[in-house]
PDB file of C-alpha atoms in Angstrom:
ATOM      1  CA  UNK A   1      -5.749   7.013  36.704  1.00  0.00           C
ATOM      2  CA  UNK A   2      -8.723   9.088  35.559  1.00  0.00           C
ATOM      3  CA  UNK A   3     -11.662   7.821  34.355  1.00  0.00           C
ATOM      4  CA  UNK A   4     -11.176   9.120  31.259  1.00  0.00           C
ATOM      5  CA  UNK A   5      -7.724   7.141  30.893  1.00  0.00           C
ATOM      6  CA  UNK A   6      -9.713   3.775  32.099  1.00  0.00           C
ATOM      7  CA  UNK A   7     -12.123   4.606  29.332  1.00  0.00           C
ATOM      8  CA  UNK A   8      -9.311   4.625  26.314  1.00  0.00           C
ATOM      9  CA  UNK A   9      -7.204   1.215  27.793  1.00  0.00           C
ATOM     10  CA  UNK A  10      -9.521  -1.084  26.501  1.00  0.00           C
ATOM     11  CA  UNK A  11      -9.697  -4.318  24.228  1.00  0.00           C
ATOM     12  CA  UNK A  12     -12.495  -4.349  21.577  1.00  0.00           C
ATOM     13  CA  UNK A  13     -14.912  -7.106  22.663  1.00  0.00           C
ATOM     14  CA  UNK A  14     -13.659  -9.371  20.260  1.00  0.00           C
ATOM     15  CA  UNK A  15      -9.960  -9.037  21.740  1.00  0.00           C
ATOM     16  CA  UNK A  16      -8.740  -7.617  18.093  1.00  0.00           C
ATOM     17  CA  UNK A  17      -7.945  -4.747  18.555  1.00  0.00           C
ATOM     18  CA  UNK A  18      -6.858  -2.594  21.683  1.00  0.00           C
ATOM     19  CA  UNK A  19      -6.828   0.809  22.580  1.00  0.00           C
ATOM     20  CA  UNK A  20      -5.243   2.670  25.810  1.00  0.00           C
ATOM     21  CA  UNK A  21      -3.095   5.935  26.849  1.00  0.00           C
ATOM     22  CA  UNK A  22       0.419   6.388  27.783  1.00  0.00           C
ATOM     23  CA  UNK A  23      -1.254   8.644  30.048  1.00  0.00           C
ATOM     24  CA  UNK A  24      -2.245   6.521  32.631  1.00  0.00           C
ATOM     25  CA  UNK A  25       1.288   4.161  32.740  1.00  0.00           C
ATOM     26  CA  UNK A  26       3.812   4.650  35.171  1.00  0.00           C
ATOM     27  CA  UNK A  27       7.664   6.099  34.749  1.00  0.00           C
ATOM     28  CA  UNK A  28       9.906   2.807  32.701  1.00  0.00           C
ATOM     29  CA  UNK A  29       6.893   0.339  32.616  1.00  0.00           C
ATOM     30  CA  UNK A  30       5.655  -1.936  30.341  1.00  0.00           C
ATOM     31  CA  UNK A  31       2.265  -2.621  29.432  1.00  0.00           C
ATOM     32  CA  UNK A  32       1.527  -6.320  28.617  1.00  0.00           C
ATOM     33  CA  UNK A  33      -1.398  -6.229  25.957  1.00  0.00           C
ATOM     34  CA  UNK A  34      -2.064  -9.727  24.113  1.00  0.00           C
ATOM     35  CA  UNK A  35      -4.673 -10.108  20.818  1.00  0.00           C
ATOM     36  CA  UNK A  36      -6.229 -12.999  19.490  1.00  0.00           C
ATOM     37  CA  UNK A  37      -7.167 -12.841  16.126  1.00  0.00           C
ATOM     38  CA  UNK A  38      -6.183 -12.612  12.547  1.00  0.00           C
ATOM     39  CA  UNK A  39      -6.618  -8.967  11.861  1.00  0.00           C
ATOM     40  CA  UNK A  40      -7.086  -5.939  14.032  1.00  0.00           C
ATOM     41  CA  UNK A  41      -5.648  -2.726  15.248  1.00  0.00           C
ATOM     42  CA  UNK A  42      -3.795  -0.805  17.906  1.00  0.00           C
ATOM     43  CA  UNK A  43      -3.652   2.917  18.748  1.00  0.00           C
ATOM     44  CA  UNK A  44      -1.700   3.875  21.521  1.00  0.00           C
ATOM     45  CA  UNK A  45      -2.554   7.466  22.614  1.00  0.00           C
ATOM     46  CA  UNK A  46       0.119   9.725  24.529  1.00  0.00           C
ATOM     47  CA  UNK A  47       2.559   7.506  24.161  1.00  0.00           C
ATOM     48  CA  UNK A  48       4.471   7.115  27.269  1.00  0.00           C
ATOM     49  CA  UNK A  49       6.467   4.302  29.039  1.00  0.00           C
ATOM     50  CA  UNK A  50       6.195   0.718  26.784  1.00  0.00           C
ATOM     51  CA  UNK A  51       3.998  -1.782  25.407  1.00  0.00           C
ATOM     52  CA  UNK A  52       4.429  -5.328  24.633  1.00  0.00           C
ATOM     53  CA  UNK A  53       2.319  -6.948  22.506  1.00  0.00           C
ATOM     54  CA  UNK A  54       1.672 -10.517  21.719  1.00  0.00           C
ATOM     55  CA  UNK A  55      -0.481 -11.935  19.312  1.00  0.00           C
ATOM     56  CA  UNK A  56      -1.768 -15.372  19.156  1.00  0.00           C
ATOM     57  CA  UNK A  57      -4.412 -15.949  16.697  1.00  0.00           C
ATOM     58  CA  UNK A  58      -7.124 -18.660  17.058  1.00  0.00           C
ATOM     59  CA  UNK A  59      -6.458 -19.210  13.042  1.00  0.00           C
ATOM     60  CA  UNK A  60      -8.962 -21.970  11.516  1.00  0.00           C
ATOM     61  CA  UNK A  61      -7.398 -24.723   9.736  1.00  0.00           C
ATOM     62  CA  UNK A  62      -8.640 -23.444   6.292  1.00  0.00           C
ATOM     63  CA  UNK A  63      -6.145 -20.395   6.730  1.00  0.00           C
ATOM     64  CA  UNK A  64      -3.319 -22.591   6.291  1.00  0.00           C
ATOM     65  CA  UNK A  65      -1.868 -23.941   2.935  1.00  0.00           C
ATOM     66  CA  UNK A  66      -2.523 -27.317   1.633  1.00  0.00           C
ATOM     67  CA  UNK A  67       0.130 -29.738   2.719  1.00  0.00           C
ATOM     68  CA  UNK A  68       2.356 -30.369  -0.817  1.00  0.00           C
ATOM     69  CA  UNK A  69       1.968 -27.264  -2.288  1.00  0.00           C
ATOM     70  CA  UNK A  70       5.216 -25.307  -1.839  1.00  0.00           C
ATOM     71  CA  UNK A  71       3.319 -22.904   0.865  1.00  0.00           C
ATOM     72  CA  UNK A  72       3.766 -23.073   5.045  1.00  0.00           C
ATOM     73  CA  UNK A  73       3.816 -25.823   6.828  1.00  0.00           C
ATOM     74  CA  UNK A  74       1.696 -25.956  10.171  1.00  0.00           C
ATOM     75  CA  UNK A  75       2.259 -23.904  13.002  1.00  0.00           C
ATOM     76  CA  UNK A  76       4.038 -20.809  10.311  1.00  0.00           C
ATOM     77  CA  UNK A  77       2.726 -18.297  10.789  1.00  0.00           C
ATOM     78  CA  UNK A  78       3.573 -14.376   8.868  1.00  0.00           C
ATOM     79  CA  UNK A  79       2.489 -11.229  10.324  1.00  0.00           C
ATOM     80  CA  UNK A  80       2.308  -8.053   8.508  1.00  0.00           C
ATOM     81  CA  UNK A  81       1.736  -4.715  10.736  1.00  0.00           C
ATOM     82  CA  UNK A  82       0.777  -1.459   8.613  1.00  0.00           C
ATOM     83  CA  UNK A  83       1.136   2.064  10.903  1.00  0.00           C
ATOM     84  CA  UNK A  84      -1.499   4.764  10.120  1.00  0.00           C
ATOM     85  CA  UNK A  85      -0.171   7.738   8.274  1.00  0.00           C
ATOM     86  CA  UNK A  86      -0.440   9.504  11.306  1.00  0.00           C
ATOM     87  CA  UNK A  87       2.215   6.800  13.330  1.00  0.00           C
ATOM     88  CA  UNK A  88       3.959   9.808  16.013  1.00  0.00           C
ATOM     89  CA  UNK A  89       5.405   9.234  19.536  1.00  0.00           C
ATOM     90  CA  UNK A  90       6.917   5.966  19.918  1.00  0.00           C
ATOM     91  CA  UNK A  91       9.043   3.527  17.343  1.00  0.00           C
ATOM     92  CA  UNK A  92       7.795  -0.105  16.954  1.00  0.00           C
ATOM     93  CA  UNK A  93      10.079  -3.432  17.310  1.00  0.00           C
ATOM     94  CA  UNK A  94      10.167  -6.888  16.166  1.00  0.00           C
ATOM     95  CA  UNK A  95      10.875  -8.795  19.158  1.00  0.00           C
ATOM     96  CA  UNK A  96      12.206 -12.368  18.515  1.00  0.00           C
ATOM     97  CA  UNK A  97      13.780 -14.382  21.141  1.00  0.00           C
ATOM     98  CA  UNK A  98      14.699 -11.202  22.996  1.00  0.00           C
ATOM     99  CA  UNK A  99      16.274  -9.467  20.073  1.00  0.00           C
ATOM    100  CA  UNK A 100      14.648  -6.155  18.741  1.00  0.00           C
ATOM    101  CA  UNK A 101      14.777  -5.007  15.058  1.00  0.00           C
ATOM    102  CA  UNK A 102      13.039  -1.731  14.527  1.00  0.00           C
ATOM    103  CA  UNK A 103      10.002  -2.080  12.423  1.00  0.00           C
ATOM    104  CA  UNK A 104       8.625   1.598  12.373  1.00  0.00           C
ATOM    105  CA  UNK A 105      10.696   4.572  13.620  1.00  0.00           C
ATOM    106  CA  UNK A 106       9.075   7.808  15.052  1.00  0.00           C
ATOM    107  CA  UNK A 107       9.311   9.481  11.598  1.00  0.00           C
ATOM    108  CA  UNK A 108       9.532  13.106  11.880  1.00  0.00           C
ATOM    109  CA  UNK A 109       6.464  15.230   9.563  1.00  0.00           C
ATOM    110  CA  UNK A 110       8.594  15.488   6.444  1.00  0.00           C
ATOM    111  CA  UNK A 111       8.990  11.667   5.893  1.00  0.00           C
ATOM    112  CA  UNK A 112       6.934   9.635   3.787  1.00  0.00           C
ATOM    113  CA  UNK A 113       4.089   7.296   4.971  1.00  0.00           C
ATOM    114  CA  UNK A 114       5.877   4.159   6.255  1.00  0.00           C
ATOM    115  CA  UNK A 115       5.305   0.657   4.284  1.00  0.00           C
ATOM    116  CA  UNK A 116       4.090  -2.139   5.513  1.00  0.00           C
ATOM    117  CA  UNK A 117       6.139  -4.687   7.122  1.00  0.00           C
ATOM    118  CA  UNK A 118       6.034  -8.252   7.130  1.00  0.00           C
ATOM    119  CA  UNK A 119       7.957 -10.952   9.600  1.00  0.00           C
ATOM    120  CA  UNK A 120       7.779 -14.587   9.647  1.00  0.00           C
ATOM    121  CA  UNK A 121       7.392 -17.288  13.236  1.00  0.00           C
ATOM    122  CA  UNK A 122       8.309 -20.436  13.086  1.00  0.00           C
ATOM    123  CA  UNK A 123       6.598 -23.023  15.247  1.00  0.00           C
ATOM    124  CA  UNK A 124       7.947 -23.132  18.953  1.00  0.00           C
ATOM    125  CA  UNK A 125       9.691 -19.461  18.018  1.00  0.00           C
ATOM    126  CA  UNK A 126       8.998 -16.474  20.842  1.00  0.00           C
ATOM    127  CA  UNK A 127       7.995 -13.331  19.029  1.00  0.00           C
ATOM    128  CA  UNK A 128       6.344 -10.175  20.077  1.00  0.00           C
ATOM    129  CA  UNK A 129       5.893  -6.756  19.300  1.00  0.00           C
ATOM    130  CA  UNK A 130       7.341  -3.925  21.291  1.00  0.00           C
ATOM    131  CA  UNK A 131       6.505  -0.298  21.586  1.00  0.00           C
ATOM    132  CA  UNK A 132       9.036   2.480  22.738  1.00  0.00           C
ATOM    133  CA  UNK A 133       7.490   5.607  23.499  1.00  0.00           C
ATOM    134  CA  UNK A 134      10.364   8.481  22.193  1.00  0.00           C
ATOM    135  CA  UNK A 135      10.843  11.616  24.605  1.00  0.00           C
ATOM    136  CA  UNK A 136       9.073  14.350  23.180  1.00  0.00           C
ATOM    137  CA  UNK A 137       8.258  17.932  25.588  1.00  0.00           C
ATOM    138  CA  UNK A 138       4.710  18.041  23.720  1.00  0.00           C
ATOM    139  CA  UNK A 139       3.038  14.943  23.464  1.00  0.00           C
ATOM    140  CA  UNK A 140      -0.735  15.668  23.088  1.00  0.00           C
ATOM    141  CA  UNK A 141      -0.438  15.193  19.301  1.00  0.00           C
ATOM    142  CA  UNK A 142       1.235  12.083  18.932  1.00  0.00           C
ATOM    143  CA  UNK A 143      -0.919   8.531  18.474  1.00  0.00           C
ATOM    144  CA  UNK A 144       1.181   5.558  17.292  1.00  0.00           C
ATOM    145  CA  UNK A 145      -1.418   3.652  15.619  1.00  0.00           C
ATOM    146  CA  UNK A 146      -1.297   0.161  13.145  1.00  0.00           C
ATOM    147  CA  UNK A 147      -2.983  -2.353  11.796  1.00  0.00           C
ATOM    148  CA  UNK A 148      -1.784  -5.649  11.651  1.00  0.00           C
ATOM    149  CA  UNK A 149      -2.867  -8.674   9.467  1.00  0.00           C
ATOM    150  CA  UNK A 150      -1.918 -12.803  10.381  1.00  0.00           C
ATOM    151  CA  UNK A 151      -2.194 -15.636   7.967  1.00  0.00           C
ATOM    152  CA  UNK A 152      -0.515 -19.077   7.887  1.00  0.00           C
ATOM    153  CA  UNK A 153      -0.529 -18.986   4.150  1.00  0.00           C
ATOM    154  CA  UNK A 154       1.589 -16.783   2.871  1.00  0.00           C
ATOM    155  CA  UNK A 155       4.997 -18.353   1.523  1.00  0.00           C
ATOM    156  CA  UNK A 156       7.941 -18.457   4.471  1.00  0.00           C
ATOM    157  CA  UNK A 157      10.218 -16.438   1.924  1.00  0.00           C
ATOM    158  CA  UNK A 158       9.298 -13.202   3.759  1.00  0.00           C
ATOM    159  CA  UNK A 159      11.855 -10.281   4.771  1.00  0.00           C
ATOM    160  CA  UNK A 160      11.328  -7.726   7.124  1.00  0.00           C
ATOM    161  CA  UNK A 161      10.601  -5.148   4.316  1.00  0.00           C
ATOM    162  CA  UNK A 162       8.971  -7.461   2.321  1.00  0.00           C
ATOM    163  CA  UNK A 163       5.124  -7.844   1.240  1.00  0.00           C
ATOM    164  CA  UNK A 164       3.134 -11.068   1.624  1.00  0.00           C
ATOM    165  CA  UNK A 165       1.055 -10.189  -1.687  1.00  0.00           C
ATOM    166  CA  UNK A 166       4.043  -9.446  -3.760  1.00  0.00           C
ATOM    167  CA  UNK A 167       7.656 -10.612  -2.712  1.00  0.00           C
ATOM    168  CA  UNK A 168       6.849 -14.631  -3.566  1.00  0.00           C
ATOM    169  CA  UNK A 169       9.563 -15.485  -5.646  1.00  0.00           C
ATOM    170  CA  UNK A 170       7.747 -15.573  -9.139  1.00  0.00           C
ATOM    171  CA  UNK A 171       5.459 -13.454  -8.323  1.00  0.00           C
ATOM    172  CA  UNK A 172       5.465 -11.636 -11.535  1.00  0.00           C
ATOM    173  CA  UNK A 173       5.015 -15.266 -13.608  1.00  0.00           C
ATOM    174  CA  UNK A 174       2.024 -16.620 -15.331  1.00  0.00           C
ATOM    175  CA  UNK A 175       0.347 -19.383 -12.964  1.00  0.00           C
ATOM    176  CA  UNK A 176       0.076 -22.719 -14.375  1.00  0.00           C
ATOM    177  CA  UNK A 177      -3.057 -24.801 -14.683  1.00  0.00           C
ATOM    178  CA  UNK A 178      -3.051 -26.216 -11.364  1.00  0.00           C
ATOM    179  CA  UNK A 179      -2.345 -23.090  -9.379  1.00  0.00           C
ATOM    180  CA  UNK A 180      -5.088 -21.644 -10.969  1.00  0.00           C
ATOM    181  CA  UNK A 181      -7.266 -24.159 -10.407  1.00  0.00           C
ATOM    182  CA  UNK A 182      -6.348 -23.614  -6.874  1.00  0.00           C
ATOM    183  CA  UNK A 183      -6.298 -19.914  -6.532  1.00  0.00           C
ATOM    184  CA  UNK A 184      -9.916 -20.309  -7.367  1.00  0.00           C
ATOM    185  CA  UNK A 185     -10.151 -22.676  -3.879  1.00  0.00           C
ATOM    186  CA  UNK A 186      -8.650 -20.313  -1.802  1.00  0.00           C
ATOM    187  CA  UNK A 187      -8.562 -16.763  -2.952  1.00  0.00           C
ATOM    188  CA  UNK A 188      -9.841 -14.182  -1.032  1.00  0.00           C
ATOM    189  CA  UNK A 189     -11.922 -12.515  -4.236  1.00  0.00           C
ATOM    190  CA  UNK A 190     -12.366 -14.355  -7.475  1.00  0.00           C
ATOM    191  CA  UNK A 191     -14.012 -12.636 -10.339  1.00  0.00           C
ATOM    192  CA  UNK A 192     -14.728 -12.474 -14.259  1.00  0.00           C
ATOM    193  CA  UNK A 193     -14.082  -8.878 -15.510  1.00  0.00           C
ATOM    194  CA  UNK A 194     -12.379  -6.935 -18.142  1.00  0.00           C
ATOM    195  CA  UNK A 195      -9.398  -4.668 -17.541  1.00  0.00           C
ATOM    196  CA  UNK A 196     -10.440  -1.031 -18.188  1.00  0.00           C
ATOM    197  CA  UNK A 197      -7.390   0.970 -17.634  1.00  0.00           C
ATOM    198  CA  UNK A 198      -4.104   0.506 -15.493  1.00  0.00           C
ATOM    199  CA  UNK A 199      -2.904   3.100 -13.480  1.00  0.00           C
ATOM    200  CA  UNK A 200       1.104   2.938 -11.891  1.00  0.00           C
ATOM    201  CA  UNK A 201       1.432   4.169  -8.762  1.00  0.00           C
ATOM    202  CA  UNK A 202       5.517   4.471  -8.444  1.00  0.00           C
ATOM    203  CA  UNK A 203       5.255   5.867  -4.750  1.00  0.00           C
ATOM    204  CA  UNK A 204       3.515   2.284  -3.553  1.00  0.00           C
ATOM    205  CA  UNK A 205       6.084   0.576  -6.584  1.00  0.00           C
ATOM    206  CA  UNK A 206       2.574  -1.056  -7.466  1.00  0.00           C
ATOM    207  CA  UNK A 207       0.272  -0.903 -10.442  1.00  0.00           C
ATOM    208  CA  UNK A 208      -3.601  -0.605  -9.924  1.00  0.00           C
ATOM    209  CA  UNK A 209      -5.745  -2.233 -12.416  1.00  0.00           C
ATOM    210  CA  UNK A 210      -9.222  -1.016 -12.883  1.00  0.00           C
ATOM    211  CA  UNK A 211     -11.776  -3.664 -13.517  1.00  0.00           C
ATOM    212  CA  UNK A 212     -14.958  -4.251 -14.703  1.00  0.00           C
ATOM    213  CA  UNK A 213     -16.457  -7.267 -12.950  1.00  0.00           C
ATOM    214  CA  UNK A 214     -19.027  -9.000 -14.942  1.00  0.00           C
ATOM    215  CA  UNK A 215     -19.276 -11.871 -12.623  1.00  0.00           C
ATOM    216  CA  UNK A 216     -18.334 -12.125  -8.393  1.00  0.00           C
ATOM    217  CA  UNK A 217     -18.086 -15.812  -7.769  1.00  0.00           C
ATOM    218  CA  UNK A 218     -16.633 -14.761  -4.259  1.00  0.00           C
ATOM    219  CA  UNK A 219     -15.080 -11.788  -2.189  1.00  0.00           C
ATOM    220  CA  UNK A 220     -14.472 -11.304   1.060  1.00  0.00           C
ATOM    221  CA  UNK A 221     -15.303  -7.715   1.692  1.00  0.00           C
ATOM    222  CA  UNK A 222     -17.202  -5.527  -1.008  1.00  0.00           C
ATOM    223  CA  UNK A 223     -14.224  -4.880  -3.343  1.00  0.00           C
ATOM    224  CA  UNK A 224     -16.546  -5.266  -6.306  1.00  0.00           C
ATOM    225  CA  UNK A 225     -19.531  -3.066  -6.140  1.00  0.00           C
ATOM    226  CA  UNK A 226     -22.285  -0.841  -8.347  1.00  0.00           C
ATOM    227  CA  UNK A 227     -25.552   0.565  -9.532  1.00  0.00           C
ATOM    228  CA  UNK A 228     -24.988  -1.319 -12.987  1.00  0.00           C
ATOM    229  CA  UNK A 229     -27.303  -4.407 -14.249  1.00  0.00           C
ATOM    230  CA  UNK A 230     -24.713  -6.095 -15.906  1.00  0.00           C
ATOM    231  CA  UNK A 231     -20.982  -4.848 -14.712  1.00  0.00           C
ATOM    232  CA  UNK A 232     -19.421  -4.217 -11.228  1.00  0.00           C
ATOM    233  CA  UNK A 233     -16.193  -1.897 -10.782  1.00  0.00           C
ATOM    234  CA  UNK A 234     -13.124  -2.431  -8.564  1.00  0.00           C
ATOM    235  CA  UNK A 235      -9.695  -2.276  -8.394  1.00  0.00           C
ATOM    236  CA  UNK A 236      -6.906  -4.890  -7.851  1.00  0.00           C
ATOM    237  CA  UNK A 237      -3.533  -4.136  -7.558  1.00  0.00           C
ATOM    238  CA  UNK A 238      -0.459  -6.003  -8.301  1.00  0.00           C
ATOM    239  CA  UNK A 239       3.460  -5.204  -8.568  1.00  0.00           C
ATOM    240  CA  UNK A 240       4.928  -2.606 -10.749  1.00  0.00           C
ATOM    241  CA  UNK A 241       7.583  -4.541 -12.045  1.00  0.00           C
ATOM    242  CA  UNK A 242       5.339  -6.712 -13.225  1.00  0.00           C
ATOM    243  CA  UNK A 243       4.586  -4.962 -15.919  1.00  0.00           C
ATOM    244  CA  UNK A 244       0.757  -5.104 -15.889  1.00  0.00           C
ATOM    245  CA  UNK A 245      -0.569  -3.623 -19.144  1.00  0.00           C
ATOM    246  CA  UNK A 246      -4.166  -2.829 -20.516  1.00  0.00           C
ATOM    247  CA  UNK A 247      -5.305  -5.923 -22.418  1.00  0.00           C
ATOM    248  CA  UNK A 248      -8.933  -6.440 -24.745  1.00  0.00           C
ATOM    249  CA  UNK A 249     -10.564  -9.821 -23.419  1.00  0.00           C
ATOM    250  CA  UNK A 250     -12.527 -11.452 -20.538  1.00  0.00           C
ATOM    251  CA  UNK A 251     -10.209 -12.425 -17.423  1.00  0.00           C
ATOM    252  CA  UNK A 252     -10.443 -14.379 -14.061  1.00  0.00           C
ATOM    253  CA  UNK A 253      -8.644 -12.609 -11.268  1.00  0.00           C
ATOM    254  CA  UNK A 254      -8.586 -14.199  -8.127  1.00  0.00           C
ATOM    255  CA  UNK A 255      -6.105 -12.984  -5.293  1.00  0.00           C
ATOM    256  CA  UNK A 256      -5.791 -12.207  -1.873  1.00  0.00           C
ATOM    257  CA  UNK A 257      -7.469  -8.913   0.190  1.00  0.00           C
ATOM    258  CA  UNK A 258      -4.578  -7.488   1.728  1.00  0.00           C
ATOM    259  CA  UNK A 259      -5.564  -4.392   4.423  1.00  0.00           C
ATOM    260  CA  UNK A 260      -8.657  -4.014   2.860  1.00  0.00           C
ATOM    261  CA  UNK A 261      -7.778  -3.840  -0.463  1.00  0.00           C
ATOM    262  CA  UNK A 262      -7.479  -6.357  -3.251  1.00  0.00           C
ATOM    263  CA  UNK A 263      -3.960  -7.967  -4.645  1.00  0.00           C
ATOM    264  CA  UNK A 264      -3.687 -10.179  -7.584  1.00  0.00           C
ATOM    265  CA  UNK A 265      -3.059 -13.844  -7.484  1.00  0.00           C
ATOM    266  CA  UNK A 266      -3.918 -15.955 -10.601  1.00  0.00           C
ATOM    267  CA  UNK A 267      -5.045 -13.908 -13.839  1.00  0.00           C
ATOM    268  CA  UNK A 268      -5.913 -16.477 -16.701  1.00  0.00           C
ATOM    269  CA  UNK A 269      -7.920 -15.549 -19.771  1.00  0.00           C
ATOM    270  CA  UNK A 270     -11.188 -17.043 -19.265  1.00  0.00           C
ATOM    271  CA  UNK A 271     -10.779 -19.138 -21.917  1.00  0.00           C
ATOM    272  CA  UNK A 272      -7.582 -20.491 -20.446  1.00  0.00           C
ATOM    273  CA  UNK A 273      -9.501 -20.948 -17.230  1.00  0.00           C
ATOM    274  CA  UNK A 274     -12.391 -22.913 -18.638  1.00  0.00           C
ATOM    275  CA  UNK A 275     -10.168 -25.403 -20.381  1.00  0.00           C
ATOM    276  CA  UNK A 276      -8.463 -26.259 -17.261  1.00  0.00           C
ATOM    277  CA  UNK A 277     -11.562 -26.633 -15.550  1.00  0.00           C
ATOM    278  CA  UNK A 278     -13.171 -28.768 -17.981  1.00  0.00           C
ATOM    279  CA  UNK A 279      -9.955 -31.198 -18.471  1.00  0.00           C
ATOM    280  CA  UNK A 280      -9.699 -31.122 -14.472  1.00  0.00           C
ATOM    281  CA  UNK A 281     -13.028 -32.001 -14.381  1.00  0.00           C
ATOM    282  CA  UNK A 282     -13.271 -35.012 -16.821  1.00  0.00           C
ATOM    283  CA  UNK A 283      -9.896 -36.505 -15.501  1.00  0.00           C
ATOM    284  CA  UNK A 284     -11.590 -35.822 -11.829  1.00  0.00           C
ATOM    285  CA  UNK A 285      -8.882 -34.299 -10.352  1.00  0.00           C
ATOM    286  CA  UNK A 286     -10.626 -31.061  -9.821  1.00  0.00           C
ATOM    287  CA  UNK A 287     -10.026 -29.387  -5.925  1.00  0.00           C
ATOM    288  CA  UNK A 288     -13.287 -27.721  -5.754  1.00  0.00           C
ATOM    289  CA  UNK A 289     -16.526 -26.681  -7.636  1.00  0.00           C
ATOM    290  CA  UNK A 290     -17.138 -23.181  -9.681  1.00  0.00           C
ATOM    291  CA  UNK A 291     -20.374 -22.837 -11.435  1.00  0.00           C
ATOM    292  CA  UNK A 292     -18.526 -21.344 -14.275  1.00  0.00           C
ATOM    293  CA  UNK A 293     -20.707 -20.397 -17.642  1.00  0.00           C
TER     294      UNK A 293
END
């Protein structure tokens, strides 16, 4: 092993995310990697030999849904991994009590970017990921990278080509006034805005909605940003079947960040928001405080 291969076969120091070369494995063996948190990355360079990767998350309580309210129960966990555009060299597998179903194959140049896929472990269930490096005479250009996202709230109805953000049964229905009043608990982002303009984008089968924030109660990254005193812009997107059209009036979104990027949850008219607070409020059955206006 050169010290340039010891230099790439490394964990990040906060063990999400690892990095290494096929380079510096041996003829039919298997690399045993394992990652402990809820988000991070791999890129496997030179793909060569196999990896198997395990990850077991050190996921705070808070991640998890609130016993009686149709989400997972403790110990579910659902795992979504996302390859980079530029996935080459090796195919990825879904490894559940020592059966494999392919995830990602080693798509040749002319096929589209791969989606993201999702899988579901039950508590006491033995799951891992698996990486198959494909014989190729030239592999200096191949890197099978991903990204991969855990949560232990995302509802247990989830196929292996399904999305956590958008393949809830109902996902496309108006929330009532108690899931919005707790969408506004737990969302990732939740913000007052206007719609400006929806864009479809039939490739991802998803619609993007362009907003105009005019209040960030809470986000997790910076999805909502600007130069402008009173308006910040973002976008959120949601699924196209939902049939998301532009619409005049001031709106709460609140939703989840999914790979970096913002996916709607709960979408009342402020107005409809406001009156659910306030009756939530005076009956005190309210799960948690907004300073709304």
């Amino acid at each position: 092993m050169t010290v340039f291969d010891r230099a790439l076969s490394s964990y990040s120091e906060d063990q999400c995310s690892w990095k290494g070369s096929g380079l510096s494995q041996q003829p039919g063996s298997v690399e045993q990697i394992s990652l402990h948190c809820a988000e991070g990355s791999l890129d496997w360079l030179y793909p060569k030999g196999a990896l198997r990767l395990t990850l077991s998350p050190r996921l705070p309580s808070g991640v998890v849904g609130p016993g009686g309210s149709g989400r997972s129960g403790p110990g579910h966990i659902t795992a979504c991994v996302k390859p980079a555009e530029s996935f080459r060299g090796a195919q990825l597998y879904l490894e559940r009590d020592g059966v494999l179903e392919l995830l990602v194959s080693d798509r040749p140049d002319a096929q589209k970017q791969p989606r993201v896929r999702c899988f579901s472990r039950q508590p006491g269930e033995r799951v891992a990921l698996y990486l198959q490096a494909t014989p190729h005479q030239d592999i200096s250009r191949r890197i099978a990278s991903f990204r991969y996202e855990l949560r232990g709230d995302w509802n247990a109805r989830l196929s292996l080509d399904s999305d956590p953000v958008s393949n809830e049964a109902g996902a496309c229905r108006p929330c009532n006034d108690t899931e919005i009043l707790m969408a506004v608990c737990i969302s990732d982002f939740v913000v007052r805005g206007n719609i400006r303009s929806v864009v479809e984008d039939k490739d991802l089968q998803a619609s993007v909605i362009k907003v105009s924030a005019t209040r960030v109660f809470r986000q997790k990254y910076a999805l909502f940003s600007g130069s402008g005193r009173l308006a910040k812009a973002g976008e959120i997107r949601t699924l196209l079947q939902c049939g998301v059209r532009n619409g005049a009036g001031s709106f709460l979104f609140t939703g989840r960040v999914h790979f970096g990027e913002a996916w709607l949850g709960c979408a009342p008219r402020y107005k409809d928001f406001q009156r659910a607070y306030q009756l939530a409020k005076e009956a005190r059955q309210i799960p948690c405080e907004l300073a709304s206006d």
